[in-house]
Coordinates of C-alpha atoms and ligand atoms in Angstrom, one line a residue:
Chain A
M2 CA 117.4 72.0 43.3
T3 CA 115.7 69.4 45.6
S4 CA 112.4 71.3 45.6
N5 CA 112.6 71.4 41.9
L6 CA 113.1 67.7 41.8
R7 CA 110.2 67.1 44.1
K8 CA 108.0 69.3 41.9
R9 CA 108.9 67.3 38.9
H10 CA 108.1 64.0 40.7
R11 CA 104.8 65.5 41.8
Q12 CA 104.0 66.4 38.2
E13 CA 104.8 62.9 37.0
K14 CA 102.6 61.3 39.6
W15 CA 99.8 63.7 38.8
F16 CA 100.1 62.9 35.1
Q17 CA 100.0 59.2 35.7
R18 CA 96.9 59.5 37.9
M19 CA 95.2 61.5 35.2
G20 CA 96.0 58.8 32.7
L21 CA 94.8 56.1 34.9
F22 CA 91.6 58.0 35.5
S23 CA 90.9 58.4 31.8
L24 CA 91.5 54.8 31.3
C25 CA 89.1 53.8 34.0
L26 CA 86.5 56.1 32.6
A27 CA 86.9 54.6 29.1
L28 CA 86.7 51.1 30.5
L29 CA 83.5 52.0 32.5
F30 CA 81.7 53.3 29.4
L31 CA 82.9 50.3 27.4
G32 CA 81.5 48.0 30.1
I33 CA 78.2 49.8 30.2
I34 CA 77.7 49.7 26.5
F35 CA 78.7 46.0 26.2
G36 CA 76.6 45.1 29.2
K37 CA 73.6 46.8 27.8
I38 CA 74.0 45.2 24.3
L39 CA 74.7 41.8 25.8
I40 CA 71.6 42.0 28.1
T41 CA 69.3 43.1 25.2
G42 CA 70.9 41.1 22.5
L43 CA 71.5 37.6 24.0
P44 CA 67.8 36.7 24.1
A45 CA 67.7 37.1 20.4
F46 CA 69.7 33.9 20.2
F47 CA 66.9 32.0 22.0
K48 CA 63.3 31.6 21.2
T49 CA 60.3 30.5 23.3
E50 CA 58.7 27.2 22.4
I51 CA 55.4 25.7 23.6
E52 CA 54.3 22.1 23.5
A53 CA 51.9 22.6 20.7
K54 CA 49.0 20.3 21.8
S55 CA 48.6 21.9 25.2
A56 CA 48.4 25.5 24.1
P57 CA 45.7 27.7 22.4
Q58 CA 46.3 28.1 18.7
H59 CA 46.7 31.9 18.8
L60 CA 49.7 31.7 21.2
L61 CA 51.7 29.8 18.6
N62 CA 53.6 31.4 15.9
P63 CA 51.5 31.6 12.8
Y64 CA 54.5 31.0 10.5
A65 CA 56.1 28.3 12.7
Q66 CA 53.3 25.8 12.3
Y67 CA 54.4 25.1 8.8
V68 CA 58.0 24.8 9.8
D69 CA 58.2 23.1 13.1
Q70 CA 56.9 19.5 12.8
G71 CA 57.9 18.2 16.2
K72 CA 56.3 18.3 19.6
W73 CA 57.6 21.8 20.4
T74 CA 56.4 24.7 18.3
A75 CA 57.6 28.3 18.3
A76 CA 55.4 30.7 20.3
S77 CA 54.1 33.9 18.9
D78 CA 56.0 37.1 19.2
A79 CA 53.9 38.4 22.0
V80 CA 54.3 35.2 24.0
D81 CA 58.0 35.2 23.3
M82 CA 58.4 38.8 24.7
Y83 CA 56.2 37.9 27.7
Y84 CA 58.1 34.8 28.6
K85 CA 61.5 36.4 28.2
N86 CA 60.9 39.9 29.7
G87 CA 57.5 39.7 31.4
Y88 CA 56.3 42.4 29.1
P89 CA 52.5 41.7 28.4
G90 CA 52.2 43.9 25.2
T91 CA 49.1 42.8 23.3
L92 CA 48.4 39.7 25.4
S93 CA 45.1 39.6 27.2
P94 CA 45.1 38.7 30.9
Q95 CA 43.7 35.2 30.1
D96 CA 46.6 34.7 27.8
S97 CA 49.1 35.6 30.5
Q98 CA 47.4 33.2 32.8
S99 CA 47.6 30.4 30.4
I100 CA 51.3 31.1 29.8
E101 CA 51.8 31.0 33.6
A102 CA 50.0 27.7 33.6
L103 CA 52.2 26.3 30.9
K104 CA 55.2 27.4 32.8
S105 CA 54.1 25.5 35.9
Q106 CA 53.6 22.4 33.8
N107 CA 57.0 22.8 32.1
K108 CA 55.3 23.0 28.7
I109 CA 57.0 26.2 27.7
R110 CA 60.8 26.6 27.3
L111 CA 63.6 28.6 25.7
S112 CA 65.6 26.9 23.0
F113 CA 68.4 28.0 20.7
N114 CA 67.1 30.2 18.0
G115 CA 68.8 28.7 14.9
A116 CA 66.5 30.7 12.7
F117 CA 68.3 33.9 13.7
F118 CA 71.3 32.6 11.9
T119 CA 69.7 30.8 9.0
H120 CA 66.8 33.1 8.0
S121 CA 67.0 36.4 6.2
D122 CA 65.1 39.5 6.9
S123 CA 61.3 39.2 7.5
S124 CA 58.5 41.5 8.5
A125 CA 57.9 39.3 11.5
P126 CA 60.7 39.7 14.1
E127 CA 60.6 36.1 15.3
M128 CA 61.1 34.9 11.7
A129 CA 63.8 37.4 10.8
G130 CA 67.5 36.4 10.8
I131 CA 70.8 37.7 9.8
W132 CA 71.8 35.1 7.2
G133 CA 71.0 37.2 4.2
A134 CA 72.8 40.2 5.7
L135 CA 75.8 38.1 6.7
L136 CA 76.1 36.7 3.2
G137 CA 75.7 40.2 1.7
S138 CA 78.5 41.4 4.0
L139 CA 80.7 38.6 2.9
L140 CA 80.2 39.1 -0.8
T141 CA 80.5 42.9 -0.4
L142 CA 83.7 42.6 1.6
L143 CA 85.1 40.2 -0.9
I144 CA 84.7 42.8 -3.7
T145 CA 86.1 45.4 -1.4
F146 CA 89.2 43.3 -0.7
L147 CA 89.7 42.3 -4.4
T148 CA 89.6 45.9 -5.5
A149 CA 91.2 47.9 -2.7
F150 CA 94.0 45.4 -1.8
P151 CA 95.8 45.1 -5.1
I152 CA 95.3 48.7 -6.2
G153 CA 96.1 50.1 -2.8
I154 CA 99.2 48.1 -2.3
G155 CA 100.4 48.7 -5.8
A156 CA 99.9 52.5 -5.5
A157 CA 101.6 52.5 -2.2
I158 CA 104.6 50.6 -3.5
Y159 CA 104.9 52.8 -6.5
L160 CA 104.7 56.0 -4.5
E161 CA 107.0 54.9 -1.8
E162 CA 109.7 53.1 -3.8
F163 CA 109.6 54.2 -7.4
A164 CA 107.9 57.5 -7.9
P165 CA 110.1 60.4 -8.8
K166 CA 110.0 63.2 -6.3
N167 CA 108.3 65.9 -8.3
S168 CA 105.4 68.3 -7.8
H169 CA 102.8 66.0 -9.6
I170 CA 103.6 63.2 -7.2
Y171 CA 103.6 65.6 -4.3
W172 CA 100.0 66.6 -5.1
I173 CA 98.9 63.1 -5.6
E174 CA 100.3 62.2 -2.2
A175 CA 98.6 65.1 -0.5
T176 CA 95.3 64.2 -2.2
I177 CA 95.5 60.6 -1.1
N178 CA 96.3 61.7 2.5
N179 CA 93.3 64.0 2.5
L180 CA 91.0 61.4 0.9
A181 CA 91.8 59.1 3.9
A182 CA 90.0 61.6 6.1
V183 CA 87.0 62.3 3.9
P184 CA 83.6 61.3 5.5
S185 CA 82.5 57.9 4.3
I186 CA 79.1 59.2 3.1
L187 CA 80.8 61.1 0.3
F188 CA 82.3 57.9 -1.0
G189 CA 78.7 56.7 -1.1
L190 CA 77.8 59.6 -3.3
L191 CA 80.8 58.9 -5.5
G192 CA 79.8 55.2 -5.8
L193 CA 76.2 56.3 -6.7
L194 CA 77.5 58.5 -9.4
A195 CA 80.2 56.3 -10.8
F196 CA 78.9 52.8 -10.6
I197 CA 75.1 53.2 -10.8
H198 CA 74.5 56.4 -12.8
F199 CA 77.5 56.2 -15.0
I200 CA 78.3 52.5 -15.5
G201 CA 74.8 51.4 -14.7
L202 CA 75.4 48.4 -12.4
P203 CA 72.4 47.0 -10.6
R204 CA 71.4 49.1 -7.7
P205 CA 71.5 47.5 -4.2
S206 CA 74.0 44.7 -5.2
A207 CA 77.1 43.4 -3.4
L208 CA 79.1 44.4 -6.4
V209 CA 78.3 48.1 -6.1
G210 CA 78.5 48.1 -2.4
G211 CA 81.9 46.4 -2.5
L212 CA 83.2 48.8 -5.1
T213 CA 82.0 51.8 -3.1
L214 CA 83.6 50.5 0.1
G215 CA 86.7 49.7 -1.9
L216 CA 86.9 53.3 -2.9
M217 CA 86.5 54.3 0.7
S218 CA 89.3 51.8 1.9
L219 CA 91.7 52.6 -0.9
P220 CA 93.3 55.8 0.6
V221 CA 93.5 54.3 4.0
I222 CA 95.3 51.2 2.7
V223 CA 97.7 53.4 0.6
V224 CA 98.5 55.5 3.7
T225 CA 99.1 52.6 6.1
T226 CA 101.0 50.5 3.5
R227 CA 103.3 53.5 2.7
A228 CA 103.9 54.0 6.5
S229 CA 105.0 50.4 6.9
L230 CA 107.1 50.5 3.7
S231 CA 108.9 53.6 4.8
A232 CA 109.6 52.1 8.2
V233 CA 111.8 49.5 6.6
P234 CA 115.4 50.6 7.5
F235 CA 117.4 52.0 4.6
A236 CA 120.4 50.0 5.8
L237 CA 118.5 46.8 4.8
K238 CA 117.9 48.0 1.2
E239 CA 121.5 49.3 1.0
A240 CA 122.8 45.9 2.1
A241 CA 120.9 44.1 -0.6
L242 CA 121.7 46.7 -3.3
G243 CA 125.4 46.5 -2.3
L244 CA 125.3 42.7 -3.0
G245 CA 124.0 43.4 -6.5
A246 CA 120.2 42.8 -6.0
T247 CA 118.0 44.6 -8.5
P248 CA 115.5 47.2 -7.1
L249 CA 112.7 44.6 -7.8
Q250 CA 114.6 42.0 -5.8
V251 CA 115.2 44.4 -3.0
L252 CA 111.5 45.1 -3.0
F253 CA 110.3 41.5 -3.0
H254 CA 113.1 39.9 -1.0
H255 CA 113.5 42.5 1.7
V256 CA 111.2 45.5 1.8
I257 CA 107.8 43.7 1.4
P258 CA 108.6 40.8 3.8
S259 CA 109.7 43.3 6.5
A260 CA 106.7 45.5 5.9
L261 CA 104.2 42.7 5.7
P262 CA 103.0 42.7 9.3
G263 CA 102.2 46.4 9.1
I264 CA 100.6 46.0 5.7
T265 CA 98.4 43.1 6.7
T266 CA 97.4 44.8 9.9
G267 CA 96.4 47.9 7.9
V268 CA 94.5 46.0 5.3
I269 CA 92.6 43.9 7.9
L270 CA 91.7 47.0 10.0
S271 CA 90.5 48.9 6.9
L272 CA 88.4 45.9 5.9
A273 CA 87.0 45.8 9.4
R274 CA 86.1 49.4 9.0
A275 CA 84.4 48.7 5.7
L276 CA 82.5 45.8 7.3
G277 CA 81.0 48.2 9.9
E278 CA 80.2 50.9 7.5
T279 CA 76.6 52.0 6.9
A280 CA 76.4 55.5 5.5
P281 CA 77.9 55.0 2.0
L282 CA 75.7 51.9 1.5
L283 CA 72.6 53.9 2.3
M284 CA 73.6 56.3 -0.4
I285 CA 73.7 53.5 -3.0
G286 CA 70.3 52.1 -2.0
M287 CA 71.4 49.0 -0.1
V288 CA 68.9 50.0 2.6
A289 CA 66.0 48.1 0.9
F290 CA 64.1 45.3 2.6
I291 CA 65.6 42.1 1.2
A292 CA 64.1 38.8 2.2
T293 CA 66.1 36.4 0.0
P294 CA 69.8 36.0 0.6
P295 CA 71.9 37.1 -2.5
S296 CA 73.1 34.2 -4.7
S297 CA 75.4 36.3 -6.8
F298 CA 77.3 39.6 -6.7
L299 CA 74.6 41.2 -8.8
D300 CA 71.6 40.2 -6.7
P301 CA 70.0 42.7 -4.4
A302 CA 71.8 42.4 -1.1
T303 CA 72.0 44.1 2.3
V304 CA 74.8 44.0 4.8
L305 CA 74.9 43.5 8.6
P306 CA 75.2 47.1 9.7
V307 CA 72.5 48.2 7.4
Q308 CA 70.3 45.3 8.6
I309 CA 70.9 46.6 12.1
F310 CA 70.0 50.1 11.0
N311 CA 66.8 48.8 9.4
W312 CA 65.7 46.7 12.4
S313 CA 66.5 49.5 14.8
R314 CA 63.8 51.6 13.1
S315 CA 61.1 49.0 13.4
P316 CA 58.5 49.5 16.1
E317 CA 58.0 45.8 17.1
M318 CA 59.6 44.8 20.4
G319 CA 61.1 41.7 18.8
F320 CA 63.2 43.8 16.5
V321 CA 64.9 45.5 19.4
E322 CA 66.2 42.1 20.5
N323 CA 67.2 41.3 16.9
T324 CA 69.0 44.6 16.6
S325 CA 71.1 43.9 19.6
G326 CA 71.6 40.3 18.6
A327 CA 72.9 41.4 15.2
I328 CA 75.1 44.0 16.8
L329 CA 76.6 41.2 19.0
V330 CA 77.4 39.2 15.9
L331 CA 78.9 42.2 14.1
L332 CA 81.0 43.0 17.2
L333 CA 82.1 39.4 17.4
I334 CA 83.3 39.4 13.8
L335 CA 85.0 42.8 14.2
G336 CA 86.7 41.5 17.3
L337 CA 87.9 38.4 15.4
L338 CA 89.3 40.5 12.6
N339 CA 91.1 42.8 15.0
G340 CA 92.4 39.7 16.9
L341 CA 93.7 38.3 13.5
A342 CA 95.5 41.6 12.8
L343 CA 97.1 41.4 16.3
F344 CA 98.0 37.8 15.8
I345 CA 99.7 38.4 12.4
R346 CA 101.6 41.3 13.8
K347 CA 102.9 39.3 16.8
K348 CA 103.7 36.3 14.8
F349 CA 105.7 38.1 12.1
E350 CA 107.4 40.4 14.6
T351 CA 108.9 37.5 16.6
H352 CA 110.1 35.9 13.3
H353 CA 111.5 39.1 12.1
G354 CA 109.6 39.0 8.9
F355 CA 110.5 35.5 7.9
Chain B
M24 CA 152.1 48.8 -11.2
A25 CA 148.6 48.1 -12.6
F26 CA 145.8 49.4 -10.5
K27 CA 142.7 47.3 -9.8
I28 CA 140.6 50.4 -9.7
D29 CA 141.9 53.6 -11.3
V30 CA 139.9 56.8 -10.5
Q31 CA 140.7 59.6 -12.9
N32 CA 139.6 63.3 -12.5
L33 CA 136.5 62.5 -10.4
N34 CA 134.2 65.4 -9.7
L35 CA 131.0 64.7 -7.7
F36 CA 128.1 67.0 -7.2
Y37 CA 125.1 66.6 -4.9
G38 CA 122.8 69.0 -6.7
E39 CA 124.7 72.3 -6.8
K40 CA 127.1 71.3 -4.0
Q41 CA 130.3 69.8 -5.1
A42 CA 131.6 67.1 -2.8
L43 CA 134.7 65.9 -4.7
F44 CA 137.1 68.0 -6.6
N45 CA 139.1 66.4 -9.4
V46 CA 140.2 63.3 -7.5
S47 CA 142.6 60.9 -9.1
L48 CA 143.6 57.8 -7.2
G49 CA 144.8 54.4 -8.1
L50 CA 143.9 51.4 -5.9
P51 CA 146.6 48.6 -6.2
A52 CA 145.4 45.0 -6.5
S53 CA 145.8 42.7 -3.5
Q54 CA 146.5 45.7 -1.2
T55 CA 144.5 47.5 1.4
T56 CA 144.1 51.2 0.8
A57 CA 143.0 53.4 3.7
L58 CA 141.0 56.6 3.2
I59 CA 141.5 59.1 6.0
G60 CA 140.5 62.7 6.6
P61 CA 138.3 64.9 8.7
S62 CA 134.6 64.3 8.9
G63 CA 132.6 65.6 5.9
C64 CA 135.7 65.6 3.6
G65 CA 134.1 63.2 1.1
K66 CA 135.6 59.8 2.0
S67 CA 132.2 58.0 2.0
S68 CA 131.2 59.9 -1.1
F69 CA 134.3 58.7 -2.9
L70 CA 133.9 55.1 -1.7
R71 CA 130.3 55.0 -2.9
C72 CA 131.4 56.1 -6.3
L73 CA 133.4 52.9 -6.7
N74 CA 130.4 50.6 -6.8
R75 CA 127.9 53.1 -7.9
M76 CA 126.0 53.0 -4.5
N77 CA 125.5 56.7 -5.2
D78 CA 123.1 55.9 -8.1
V79 CA 120.1 56.0 -5.7
V80 CA 120.9 59.6 -4.6
P81 CA 118.6 62.0 -6.4
N82 CA 120.3 65.0 -8.2
L83 CA 123.7 63.3 -8.2
H84 CA 126.0 64.3 -10.9
L85 CA 129.4 62.9 -11.6
E86 CA 132.3 63.7 -14.0
G87 CA 135.4 61.7 -14.6
K88 CA 136.3 58.1 -14.9
V89 CA 136.4 55.1 -12.6
L90 CA 138.2 52.2 -14.3
L91 CA 137.8 48.7 -12.9
D92 CA 140.3 46.5 -14.7
G93 CA 140.6 49.2 -17.3
K94 CA 136.9 49.5 -18.0
D95 CA 134.9 52.6 -17.0
I96 CA 132.1 51.5 -14.6
Y97 CA 130.1 54.6 -15.5
D98 CA 130.0 53.6 -19.1
P99 CA 126.3 53.1 -20.2
S100 CA 127.1 49.5 -21.2
V101 CA 128.0 48.5 -17.7
D102 CA 125.3 46.7 -15.7
V103 CA 125.2 48.0 -12.1
V104 CA 124.0 44.6 -10.8
D105 CA 127.0 42.9 -12.4
L106 CA 129.4 45.6 -11.2
R107 CA 128.2 45.2 -7.6
S108 CA 128.8 41.5 -7.8
H109 CA 132.5 42.4 -8.5
V110 CA 132.8 45.3 -6.0
G111 CA 131.2 44.4 -2.7
M112 CA 130.5 46.7 0.2
V113 CA 130.5 46.5 4.0
F114 CA 128.8 49.3 5.9
Q115 CA 129.6 51.3 9.0
K116 CA 126.7 49.8 11.0
P117 CA 126.4 46.0 10.7
N118 CA 123.2 45.4 8.7
P119 CA 122.5 41.7 8.4
F120 CA 119.2 40.7 6.8
P121 CA 116.6 39.7 9.4
R122 CA 117.0 36.1 8.2
S123 CA 119.1 33.1 9.4
I124 CA 122.9 33.2 9.4
Y125 CA 122.9 30.8 6.6
E126 CA 120.5 32.8 4.4
N127 CA 122.5 35.9 4.9
V128 CA 125.6 34.4 3.4
A129 CA 123.6 32.5 0.8
Y130 CA 121.7 35.5 -0.4
G131 CA 124.3 36.9 -2.8
P132 CA 125.2 33.5 -4.4
R133 CA 121.4 32.9 -4.7
I134 CA 120.6 36.1 -6.6
H135 CA 123.6 35.7 -8.9
R136 CA 123.1 32.0 -9.3
L137 CA 126.7 31.1 -8.4
F138 CA 126.2 27.5 -7.5
K139 CA 124.9 24.3 -9.1
D140 CA 123.2 22.5 -6.2
K141 CA 122.5 22.7 -2.5
S142 CA 125.8 21.1 -1.4
A143 CA 127.7 23.6 -3.5
L144 CA 125.9 26.4 -1.8
D145 CA 126.6 24.8 1.6
Q146 CA 130.3 24.9 0.6
I147 CA 130.2 28.5 -0.4
V148 CA 128.5 29.4 2.9
E149 CA 131.1 27.4 4.9
K150 CA 134.0 28.8 3.0
S151 CA 132.8 32.4 3.3
L152 CA 132.1 32.1 7.0
T153 CA 135.5 30.5 7.6
R154 CA 137.3 33.3 5.7
A155 CA 135.4 35.8 7.8
G156 CA 136.6 34.0 10.9
L157 CA 133.0 33.3 12.1
W158 CA 132.6 29.6 11.2
D159 CA 133.6 28.1 14.5
E160 CA 131.3 30.4 16.4
V161 CA 128.2 29.8 14.3
K162 CA 128.6 26.4 12.7
D163 CA 126.1 24.8 15.1
R164 CA 123.5 27.4 14.7
L165 CA 123.4 28.4 11.1
Q166 CA 119.6 28.5 11.1
Q167 CA 119.5 31.0 14.0
A168 CA 118.4 34.6 13.3
A169 CA 121.4 36.7 12.3
T170 CA 120.1 39.6 14.3
R171 CA 120.8 37.7 17.5
L172 CA 124.5 37.7 16.9
S173 CA 126.7 40.3 18.8
G174 CA 127.7 43.5 17.0
G175 CA 131.2 42.2 16.1
Q176 CA 129.8 38.9 14.9
Q177 CA 127.2 40.7 12.8
Q178 CA 129.9 42.7 11.1
R179 CA 131.9 39.6 10.4
L180 CA 128.8 38.1 9.0
C181 CA 128.4 41.1 6.7
I182 CA 131.9 40.6 5.5
A183 CA 131.2 36.9 4.9
R184 CA 128.1 37.9 3.0
A185 CA 130.2 40.3 0.9
I186 CA 132.9 37.7 0.1
A187 CA 130.4 35.0 -0.7
V188 CA 129.8 36.4 -4.2
N189 CA 133.5 36.3 -4.7
P190 CA 134.1 40.0 -5.6
K191 CA 137.3 41.5 -6.8
V192 CA 137.1 44.5 -4.6
I193 CA 135.6 45.0 -1.1
L194 CA 134.8 48.5 0.1
M195 CA 134.4 49.1 3.8
D196 CA 133.1 52.3 5.3
E197 CA 134.3 52.6 8.9
P198 CA 133.6 48.9 9.5
C199 CA 134.8 49.0 13.1
S200 CA 133.3 52.2 14.3
A201 CA 130.5 50.4 16.1
L202 CA 132.7 47.8 17.6
D203 CA 134.7 47.3 20.8
P204 CA 138.5 46.9 20.7
I205 CA 138.4 43.1 20.7
A206 CA 136.0 42.8 17.9
T207 CA 137.9 45.5 16.1
A208 CA 141.1 43.5 16.5
K209 CA 139.4 40.5 15.0
I210 CA 138.2 42.4 12.0
E211 CA 141.6 44.0 11.4
E212 CA 143.2 40.5 11.5
L213 CA 140.6 39.4 9.0
I214 CA 141.2 42.4 6.7
D215 CA 144.9 41.5 6.7
E216 CA 144.1 37.9 5.6
L217 CA 141.5 38.9 3.0
R218 CA 144.1 41.2 1.3
E219 CA 145.7 38.1 -0.4
K220 CA 142.6 37.4 -2.4
F221 CA 140.7 40.8 -2.7
T222 CA 141.5 44.4 -3.2
L223 CA 140.4 46.3 -0.1
V224 CA 139.4 49.9 0.4
I225 CA 138.7 51.0 3.9
V226 CA 137.5 54.3 5.3
T227 CA 138.6 54.8 8.9
H228 CA 138.9 57.6 11.5
N229 CA 141.3 55.6 13.4
L230 CA 144.8 56.5 12.2
Q231 CA 146.5 53.7 14.1
Q232 CA 144.2 51.3 12.4
A233 CA 145.0 52.8 9.0
A234 CA 148.7 52.4 9.8
R235 CA 148.3 48.8 11.0
I236 CA 146.2 47.4 8.2
S237 CA 146.8 49.4 5.0
Q238 CA 149.6 49.5 2.5
K239 CA 148.5 52.6 0.8
T240 CA 146.8 55.6 2.4
A241 CA 144.9 58.5 0.9
F242 CA 144.2 61.7 2.8
F243 CA 141.1 63.7 1.8
H244 CA 140.4 67.3 2.9
S245 CA 137.2 69.2 2.1
G246 CA 136.6 67.3 -1.2
Y247 CA 140.2 67.3 -2.4
L248 CA 142.6 64.4 -2.4
V249 CA 145.5 66.1 -0.7
E250 CA 148.0 63.3 -0.6
A251 CA 148.2 59.6 -1.3
G252 CA 151.1 57.2 -1.0
E253 CA 152.6 54.3 0.7
T254 CA 151.2 54.1 4.2
G255 CA 154.5 54.1 6.1
E256 CA 155.8 57.1 4.1
L257 CA 152.6 59.1 4.4
F258 CA 152.6 58.7 8.2
T259 CA 156.3 59.4 8.7
T260 CA 157.1 62.0 6.1
P261 CA 153.9 63.7 4.9
K262 CA 154.6 66.1 2.0
D263 CA 151.6 68.4 2.6
E264 CA 151.3 70.4 5.8
R265 CA 147.5 69.6 6.0
T266 CA 148.4 65.9 6.1
Q267 CA 151.0 66.7 8.7
G268 CA 148.5 68.6 10.7
Y269 CA 145.9 65.9 10.5
I270 CA 148.1 62.9 11.5
T271 CA 149.7 64.8 14.3
G272 CA 146.3 65.6 15.6
R273 CA 146.4 69.3 15.2
Y274 CA 142.9 69.3 13.7
G275 CA 140.4 66.8 12.5
Ligands
ATP4 N1 123.2 62.4 -0.2 C1 123.8 63.6 0.0 N2 123.2 64.7 -0.5 C2 123.8 65.9 -0.3 N3 125.0 66.1 0.2 C3 125.6 65.0 0.7 C4 125.1 63.7 0.6 N4 125.9 62.8 1.1 C5 127.0 63.5 1.5 N5 126.8 64.8 1.2 C6 127.8 65.9 1.5 O1 129.0 65.6 0.9 C7 130.1 65.9 1.8 C8 130.9 64.7 2.0 O2 130.2 63.8 2.7 P1 130.8 62.3 3.1 O3 129.7 61.5 3.7 O4 131.4 61.7 1.9 O5 131.9 62.7 4.2 P2 132.8 61.7 5.0 O6 134.2 62.0 4.7 O7 132.4 60.3 4.8 O8 132.5 62.1 6.5 P3 132.4 61.2 7.8 O9 133.8 60.9 8.2 O10 131.8 62.0 8.8 O11 131.6 60.0 7.5 C9 129.5 66.5 3.1 O12 129.6 67.9 3.0 C10 128.1 66.0 3.0 O13 127.2 67.0 3.6
MG5 MG1 131.5 58.7 6.0

């Protein structure tokens, strides 16, 4: 008896240690990944500037001369790389020497790279920014939300609260559950077929991207919404029905308010997933090089993860930095969305749905 | 004597399974009727027929008549919503809404539009809580979450919530089974007071309780109404030997 007890305690300890070990391992990897991205990406938020008068013309950025009117002018890509990382690249030894000279005279400096946030894609890494992609992501996500949210919630409410329990409904439910697990690239194919070939919407637009991602998010939203609706205790519905509330009143006064934290969390998380999605958008041609930010839902657009994908394939050193910088921005937004989901959940839970 | 609710030849089927067999029972106005019987004999099923809470059960089939003030509540012309405003229900487990105490009581009057202005609603809330014996305990914290009350207080709140719509009949399905003796005593006292104004039907497993609070008792056994009559009589001189066996504790 006592030896049995000791054995069970040992098992428990062992199990706890295993859990702790896995947790540490996961944290370690997370730390390494974040560290690496931070180290590579942070420099993208800064650019090297030179006091224009004191430097040879070819060290300055050929584009910047038209933009920067002040005393300080952006340096060329090669100088930027050299100053930040000590990586000589295409610079001649004389050039490196003159940079060292500028350094000792304090005529070269790092300053905040606003262009990274206000410019769109460009073939020159030091001129490229994420503004166009950010705007594209916003417009796309708006379309995704506007389509997936009402349809998904509506379908979930119907299936959970009103649908008769027959074999048709059963098959629809099973299909939706399976769709939630279908690889996202297939939704890209579906979007290509339905919205571009069939309906004929303009190709790499936020509208098509948003609709495609909406299709992708729909089953997930239905599944999570149904889960939170079915978690509402039956006793609550019974109480309201017993007082003479109509089924619609039960739904709007009791079921939805109680399920709201779960529903919003599910919607936000599926939108976050849509925001980070690349594969289906490649299928519908949102991978093109787009240098002007979209001004409508029908304009050619790209989104942040696709921009990252594009930059990551470019050979220039500057794009490596831009890639990591854009990843940092994407991660920040995803973190904020997840934080929002967490906040809503906590807030509503303490207030018991009201 | 005229019955408030008169059940005639009620047969109830869950799909193929018959749960009630030809039950006929009259519930006298301004009295408490206790439903007793072994577990699974159909007491809850019977109770839920009286305000059509069974409507939500799939594959349910029902034969017979349930007359409320002489009108069949299963008649197609009857509106369930209206019916339930006349026949309220209190459940086994206290189930307050996750809202404030005030909003719990005000909910019924709100959906049925039973008041003219805010002060009238305040009055309904105060009156209902007073009747339920809860007013003094909660009058200073009406805006507090109802879920933070104790179990017994929650059950009394549920009773207040039910009487706030001013029903004719209140159905209670083992309202004290989740409560301690003191809270139970309070609810029993309350039931006794409410009888003046409402017709009460209460399911209970506690025979002493049935004897204490009811004027009429009905004994169910495997879907049949075995015996019904004046409470004192049924407990002292049961006519059926199954009743005799149940109340003397030979089985149950
Ligand atoms: N929704 C349902 N579907 C199918 N059968 C049901 C349903 N509800 C009850 N029954 C069956 O009907 C019979 C009577 O059940 P009921 O709940 O009325 O018993 P009860 O007398 O209230 O029992 P208890 O004292 O344990 O609460 C039982 O055999 C039960 O299995
Ligand atoms: Mg029961």
